[in-house]
Amino acid sequence: MNHCRSYPLPLAIAAALSLLTSSPATAAGATTAAQPATATPYRDRIISRENLQALPRDEEEEYDDEGLPRSLHAELNLSHSERGDETFTEQGISLGGFWETPDLGSFSLDATLFRSDRDRFQDEGGFGGAITLWQRDLYLDGGWRVNNGLGVLNTPLTPLQYDQYRFFLPTVALAGAATEWRNQGNGLLVQASLGRAGIYNGTRVAGFELADGHVASLGAQWSWAPQWTGSAMFLGTQGRIVPDDRGEAVFEQGDTDALYAGTEWKSAGDTVQFNLLSSDGELGRANGAWIDASSLRGRFTHNYGVFRLDPGLSWGALPINNDAEGVYYRVGYQYARWSWNGGVDTIRSISGNGFDGVYATVFGRYQASSTLGYGASLNTRHASGSDGDSYSTQWFADKRNAWGQTRVQLDLASSGNDDRSWQVSVDQALPLRQGRRLSASLSHGSLVYDGEPATRNTSLTLYGGGDITDSLSLDGSARWSHGDGPSAQRGSDFNLGLNWRMRPRWSLSAMLYQSEGSQRSPFILDPLVTETPFISLPRDRSVFLTLRYDHQAGRQQGVLGGAPGGAAGSISGSLFLDENDDGQRAASEQPAANVTVVLDGRYSVRTDSLGKFSFPRVAAGTHVIAVVPDNLPLPWFIAEDQAGRSVQVNVRQDAQVEIGARRRR
């Protein structure tokens, strides 16, 4: 036994000596110079494949390599919610996926089915859901490229319609079919849609509630002369969308037929667009006309126009700006460290029951250094009559430091009845290692609503997420508020999600959501809205549990946007309402839900209730993410630099994308 215990000692001594004798330091320190030995030529020693130890089984390599690239995901959702005095539960499933075909283009599927005991679903037996199927990039003879949609869609808009500077035309949701034919040679675009009207519903699982009426649209855009483009669109809807006493959308009876026609002249530095709109419905017959022009002169960009919109003017089931006529002018400058813009609107009510006055705005920002920038904005509205004057101003500074990105902001506002509000806020985005993110917002102010005494309010908001372990991650947001006054809110709002990757294709998510209610900010002024509708939203508390399955198949695990078998990563991100227009998501900024996001013009998904979207397996390289503003709330829009955003995907990495929707200043 002693012999067994001492056996390792000689081996250890021999190993130590071997290391010492081969050490350069020992050789250099030797007193006796040894004759240099002849160096043995280096020779690769390759271990034969038969002698290699078998690697552990990788479940991610178990795939079906037959056919073209395709993917599928399925979710099982359970939820329990308390909204105001109402309590309800929902159970639902959702399916989605992408797949390529050799001759019919690419397909995208998004389908949901849920059962709810909520009162508004009792007429349908408690069931709801939606299904959307898109076929994109179907190439036909003659230079035609076709996109077709079936299921729950939105009425299409021609580029001249959605590329508006001053006035926005919304899309109308429908359950039916839509098609788009684009000719690459002559620039002709033809669009059409037909289906049942309705509105989106559901909580965690989005559904679509059918109305009694129908929706139909037919439009085209073409180049009718050099530098000239024309567009026309007819939209017929049965029903109007209005908010109920809880602020939720409901459908009311009322037919509307609308016709839009426009033409644009465009040169290297100038653009002029003429727009005509006519509607006939429950609110009567109305017409509208507006001209938008822009000029690029050196470092200055000028936008100006004239408009007249009759009372009761509408576009489909949704209301638009009406009962106003006037002119506007905007100028913007951006060079080196300076960026500023300003504008003025002169508006008169056609019926005499609306706003008469002048609206002016100015914004400026100076980048003092690579890490420090500051600026201010001022919005003022002068109304004739008893409405009085209103203004809002904002002063801010942002600094990049060792703690990340810091923004300090002061907001001041005063309305026509001498309501004065102020608020100081600090936004901090912390620099964390890859895979983690955290931003915080702290605000304190005195807010006045509808002539009531001032309400003091302090709030702290956190937004972020990260990986706890290789298979466990946490993400969400939390807000704590404390107020004193007639409109005070005290309590906490949070939206926390815990994600567990149980197996390579299976994941389990649990989310807890609570909202104490909210009110619109008094610091927002609109030149065409004279009264601020401070709608108090009811308390909302929900618990969600989601089981998800993901599957990819195809030759060598097909990837989206690349050759089969190529290196792949993934893309995930969120769409949010960029309130302070700084391009970064602050903890207090809200998500944009149920908006379509398209990858490389071929694969489409919708953002969830948190504004998130994902493309699970994408070819490594550069891709383009585009947002279709079909359900983006007005007056928010996607800026040109965000409309087709380039994203770099690295091998086995998740590319994070934050897209902010802007509001016209």
PDB file of C-alpha atoms in Angstrom, residues 94 321 536 577 593 635:
ATOM      1  CA  SER A  94     -50.279  31.185 -32.037  1.00  0.00           C
ATOM      2  CA  ASN A 321     -57.646  66.454 -39.742  1.00  0.00           C
ATOM      3  CA  SER A 536     -57.450  58.451 -17.400  1.00  0.00           C
ATOM      4  CA  LEU A 577     -42.509  55.829 -29.575  1.00  0.00           C
ATOM      5  CA  ALA A 593     -47.672  47.085 -30.683  1.00  0.00           C
ATOM      6  CA  PRO A 635     -49.336  61.359 -35.659  1.00  0.00           C
TER       7      PRO A 635
END
